[in-house]
Structures are given as structure tokens and as C-alpha cells.
GROMACS .gro file of C-alpha atoms in nm:
model
  165
    1TYR     CA    1   0.005  -0.001   0.008
    2GLN     CA    2   0.284   0.232   0.074
    3VAL     CA    3   0.426   0.171  -0.273
    4ILE     CA    4   0.094   0.234  -0.438
    5SER     CA    5   0.047   0.549  -0.247
    6SER     CA    6   0.393   0.667  -0.351
    7LEU     CA    7   0.316   0.582  -0.705
    8PHE     CA    8   0.009   0.812  -0.700
    9PHE     CA    9   0.181   1.077  -0.520
   10SER     CA   10   0.471   1.060  -0.789
   11ILE     CA   11   0.195   1.101  -1.059
   12ALA     CA   12   0.060   1.393  -0.877
   13GLU     CA   13   0.405   1.563  -0.853
   14ILE     CA   14   0.465   1.498  -1.231
   15LEU     CA   15   0.140   1.679  -1.296
   16SER     CA   16   0.246   1.955  -1.094
   17LEU     CA   17   0.562   1.994  -1.295
   18THR     CA   18   0.373   1.972  -1.649
   19LEU     CA   19   0.078   2.176  -1.536
   20LEU     CA   20   0.253   2.472  -1.372
   21ASN     CA   21   0.257   2.786  -1.585
   22TYR     CA   22   0.323   3.117  -1.455
   23ASN     CA   23   0.113   3.315  -1.697
   24GLY     CA   24  -0.204   3.305  -1.485
   25ASP     CA   25  -0.438   3.129  -1.709
   26THR     CA   26  -0.753   3.030  -1.563
   27PHE     CA   27  -0.713   2.667  -1.679
   28ASP     CA   28  -0.366   2.644  -1.515
   29GLN     CA   29  -0.493   2.789  -1.189
   30ILE     CA   30  -0.777   2.535  -1.175
   31SER     CA   31  -0.534   2.260  -1.251
   32CYS     CA   32  -0.298   2.396  -0.992
   33LYS     CA   33  -0.566   2.383  -0.735
   34ILE     CA   34  -0.674   2.031  -0.813
   35ASP     CA   35  -0.306   1.925  -0.829
   36ALA     CA   36  -0.248   2.096  -0.476
   37PHE     CA   37  -0.536   1.906  -0.340
   38LEU     CA   38  -0.422   1.588  -0.481
   39ILE     CA   39  -0.059   1.638  -0.345
   40GLU     CA   40  -0.196   1.727   0.007
   41TYR     CA   41  -0.426   1.412   0.007
   42LEU     CA   42  -0.165   1.189  -0.115
   43LEU     CA   43   0.090   1.309   0.128
   44TRP     CA   44  -0.162   1.237   0.407
   45VAL     CA   45  -0.245   0.887   0.274
   46LYS     CA   46   0.131   0.813   0.253
   47LEU     CA   47   0.174   0.942   0.623
   48LEU     CA   48  -0.115   0.746   0.752
   49PHE     CA   49  -0.006   0.412   0.589
   50THR     CA   50   0.326   0.487   0.754
   51ILE     CA   51   0.165   0.525   1.095
   52CYS     CA   52  -0.045   0.218   1.031
   53LEU     CA   53   0.260   0.023   0.943
   54SER     CA   54   0.452   0.135   1.242
   55PHE     CA   55   0.158   0.044   1.461
   56HIS     CA   56   0.134  -0.300   1.301
   57PHE     CA   57   0.504  -0.355   1.364
   58PHE     CA   58   0.474  -0.222   1.710
   59GLY     CA   59   0.192  -0.474   1.785
   60LEU     CA   60   0.396  -0.756   1.644
   61ALA     CA   61   0.724  -0.681   1.824
   62VAL     CA   62   0.609  -0.542   2.165
   63CYS     CA   63   0.251  -0.677   2.208
   64LEU     CA   64   0.319  -1.016   2.042
   65LYS     CA   65  -0.012  -0.982   1.867
   66ASP     CA   66  -0.105  -1.043   1.515
   67PHE     CA   67  -0.287  -0.737   1.365
   68ARG     CA   68  -0.333  -0.883   1.016
   69LYS     CA   69  -0.714  -0.865   1.062
   70PHE     CA   70  -0.684  -0.479   1.082
   71GLU     CA   71  -0.552  -0.456   0.725
   72LEU     CA   72  -0.885  -0.347   0.582
   73ALA     CA   73  -0.912  -0.091   0.871
   74TYR     CA   74  -0.559   0.038   0.799
   75VAL     CA   75  -0.649   0.088   0.429
   76LEU     CA   76  -0.983   0.256   0.485
   77PHE     CA   77  -0.842   0.472   0.767
   78SER     CA   78  -0.553   0.583   0.543
   79ILE     CA   79  -0.767   0.659   0.235
   80ILE     CA   80  -1.076   0.808   0.405
   81CYS     CA   81  -0.934   1.010   0.692
   82PRO     CA   82  -0.751   1.271   0.476
   83LEU     CA   83  -1.072   1.360   0.303
   84LEU     CA   84  -1.211   1.492   0.623
   85PHE     CA   85  -0.967   1.792   0.631
   86THR     CA   86  -0.776   1.818   0.300
   87TRP     CA   87  -1.079   2.019   0.168
   88ILE     CA   88  -1.027   2.298   0.428
   89PRO     CA   89  -0.786   2.526   0.193
   90PHE     CA   90  -1.065   2.535  -0.060
   91ILE     CA   91  -1.257   2.754   0.185
   92HIS     CA   92  -0.986   3.019   0.202
   93ASN     CA   93  -0.900   2.970  -0.165
   94SER     CA   94  -0.554   2.878  -0.044
   95TYR     CA   95  -0.463   2.597  -0.294
   96ASP     CA   96  -0.257   2.778  -0.552
   97ILE     CA   97   0.103   2.825  -0.670
   98ALA     CA   98   0.316   2.801  -0.370
   99GLY     CA   99   0.671   2.883  -0.477
  100ALA     CA  100   0.787   2.638  -0.751
  101TRP     CA  101   0.493   2.409  -0.706
  102CYS     CA  102   0.120   2.395  -0.620
  103TRP     CA  103   0.032   2.358  -0.267
  104ILE     CA  104  -0.112   2.585  -0.004
  105ARG     CA  105   0.002   2.926  -0.093
  106ASN     CA  106   0.189   3.134   0.172
  107TRP     CA  107   0.201   3.488   0.013
  108LYS     CA  108  -0.042   3.713  -0.167
  109ASP     CA  109  -0.061   3.801  -0.519
  110ASN     CA  110   0.273   3.602  -0.604
  111CYS     CA  111   0.472   3.847  -0.409
  112ALA     CA  112   0.691   3.658  -0.156
  113THR     CA  113   0.714   3.984   0.071
  114ARG     CA  114   0.339   3.989   0.128
  115HIS     CA  115   0.266   3.698   0.362
  116TYR     CA  116  -0.068   3.522   0.348
  117ILE     CA  117  -0.131   3.440   0.708
  118GLU     CA  118  -0.433   3.201   0.629
  119GLY     CA  119  -0.221   2.996   0.398
  120ILE     CA  120   0.069   2.980   0.663
  121THR     CA  121  -0.156   2.880   0.921
  122GLU     CA  122  -0.306   2.619   0.712
  123GLN     CA  123   0.026   2.462   0.613
  124PHE     CA  124   0.131   2.438   0.985
  125VAL     CA  125  -0.222   2.327   1.112
  126LEU     CA  126  -0.313   2.080   0.837
  127TRP     CA  127   0.049   1.942   0.748
  128TYR     CA  128   0.353   2.040   0.944
  129GLY     CA  129   0.212   2.035   1.294
  130PRO     CA  130   0.067   1.681   1.257
  131LEU     CA  131   0.356   1.558   1.046
  132PHE     CA  132   0.596   1.641   1.321
  133PHE     CA  133   0.372   1.493   1.587
  134PHE     CA  134   0.314   1.161   1.416
  135LEU     CA  135   0.665   1.120   1.315
  136THR     CA  136   0.773   1.192   1.653
  137ILE     CA  137   0.527   0.935   1.810
  138THR     CA  138   0.651   0.679   1.536
  139VAL     CA  139   1.023   0.744   1.613
  140ILE     CA  140   0.939   0.687   2.001
  141GLY     CA  141   0.742   0.360   1.895
  142VAL     CA  142   1.061   0.245   1.693
  143PHE     CA  143   1.298   0.315   1.997
  144ILE     CA  144   1.051   0.123   2.222
  145MET     CA  145   1.055  -0.178   1.971
  146VAL     CA  146   1.410  -0.181   1.944
  147ALA     CA  147   1.459  -0.177   2.317
  148VAL     CA  148   1.206  -0.444   2.377
  149LEU     CA  149   1.351  -0.668   2.115
  150ALA     CA  150   1.706  -0.617   2.255
  151TRP     CA  151   1.584  -0.684   2.601
  152ARG     CA  152   1.414  -1.010   2.495
  153ALA     CA  153   1.708  -1.125   2.311
  154CYS     CA  154   1.939  -1.049   2.608
  155LYS     CA  155   1.691  -1.234   2.831
  156LYS     CA  156   1.678  -1.525   2.599
  157ASN     CA  157   2.067  -1.545   2.583
  158THR     CA  158   2.097  -1.524   2.950
  159SER     CA  159   1.846  -1.802   3.016
  160ASN     CA  160   2.004  -2.027   2.743
  161SER     CA  161   2.353  -1.977   2.900
  162GLU     CA  162   2.201  -2.075   3.244
  163ASN     CA  163   2.035  -2.390   3.104
  164GLU     CA  164   2.372  -2.503   2.953
  165ALA     CA  165   2.552  -2.462   3.298
   0.00000   0.00000   0.00000
């Protein structure tokens, strides 16, 4: 699922490069808004698949439980959940050219000195904030997994050497 979501994200990025045109045509602006939405949505799908995969590995390594029965839930969660909030930048008309790509714009009238506060806020609330939060939780989970697996390996080696003696 991670590879499939990466494929779709790559296609959206290629569309971003091919559709981006700085002459301000209406068609290009509409294409940019659609592509910006797709990029935001697919970034979230990739992030949620990563979280689900980490949760699955955590369950296998730490809890010693098989979570294969949750596979459909992982997929539905990762595909449906981003649809709940990736539409929000449409309210403020924030999806547009954002530098060299289409995403949530962070300046007004294509002038980098005029900050667009709604866009900057949406970038941090809808992407950067949750991204850093979830990646931090995932990294902590990985450290816990490594510590538990190392502890179990040491415990197993210690009990094996005691049995041999």
C-alpha cells in the first residue's frame, strides 16, 4: 500500500511540474488547485499508511499480537481520513501556486514579501504540525520496539547460558 500511494503521489508531482505555468491562465490555476489538493491528500495517505505500518510492527514486536485482521481498517483509515480535512484550504482559496509548485500558498499576489497568514496557518495546522507530531510518536515507537526486542534477546541469551551450565 505504501508503494501504491507513492506511485500516485509521484504522478501528482509529475502533473504539478507539467501543469505549472506562471502566465496566470484560468485553466492553469484550476489545474494547480486540483493538483495541490491531490498532493495534500496523497501526502496524508502516505503518512497514515506509515503510521499504520508502524502500529502494526509495534503490535507484532512489543505486544506479540498479530494485527493482520486490521489490514482493511488500515487501508480505509488511510484513504478516508484525509478526505475529512484536505478540503479546508478550498474555503480560503488557499490552494494555488506556492513557490515552484502547487500547494497551500503562503503569500499574496505572487509576491513573496506579502505573507498570506491563512495559508501559512493552514500549512502548519494541516500538514507540518501533525507531520512532526506523528513522526515523533513513530520514532518513539521504533525506539521502544528496538529496546524491547533487544531486552528479549538478552533475556533469551541469559536463560540459554544458564540452562547450559
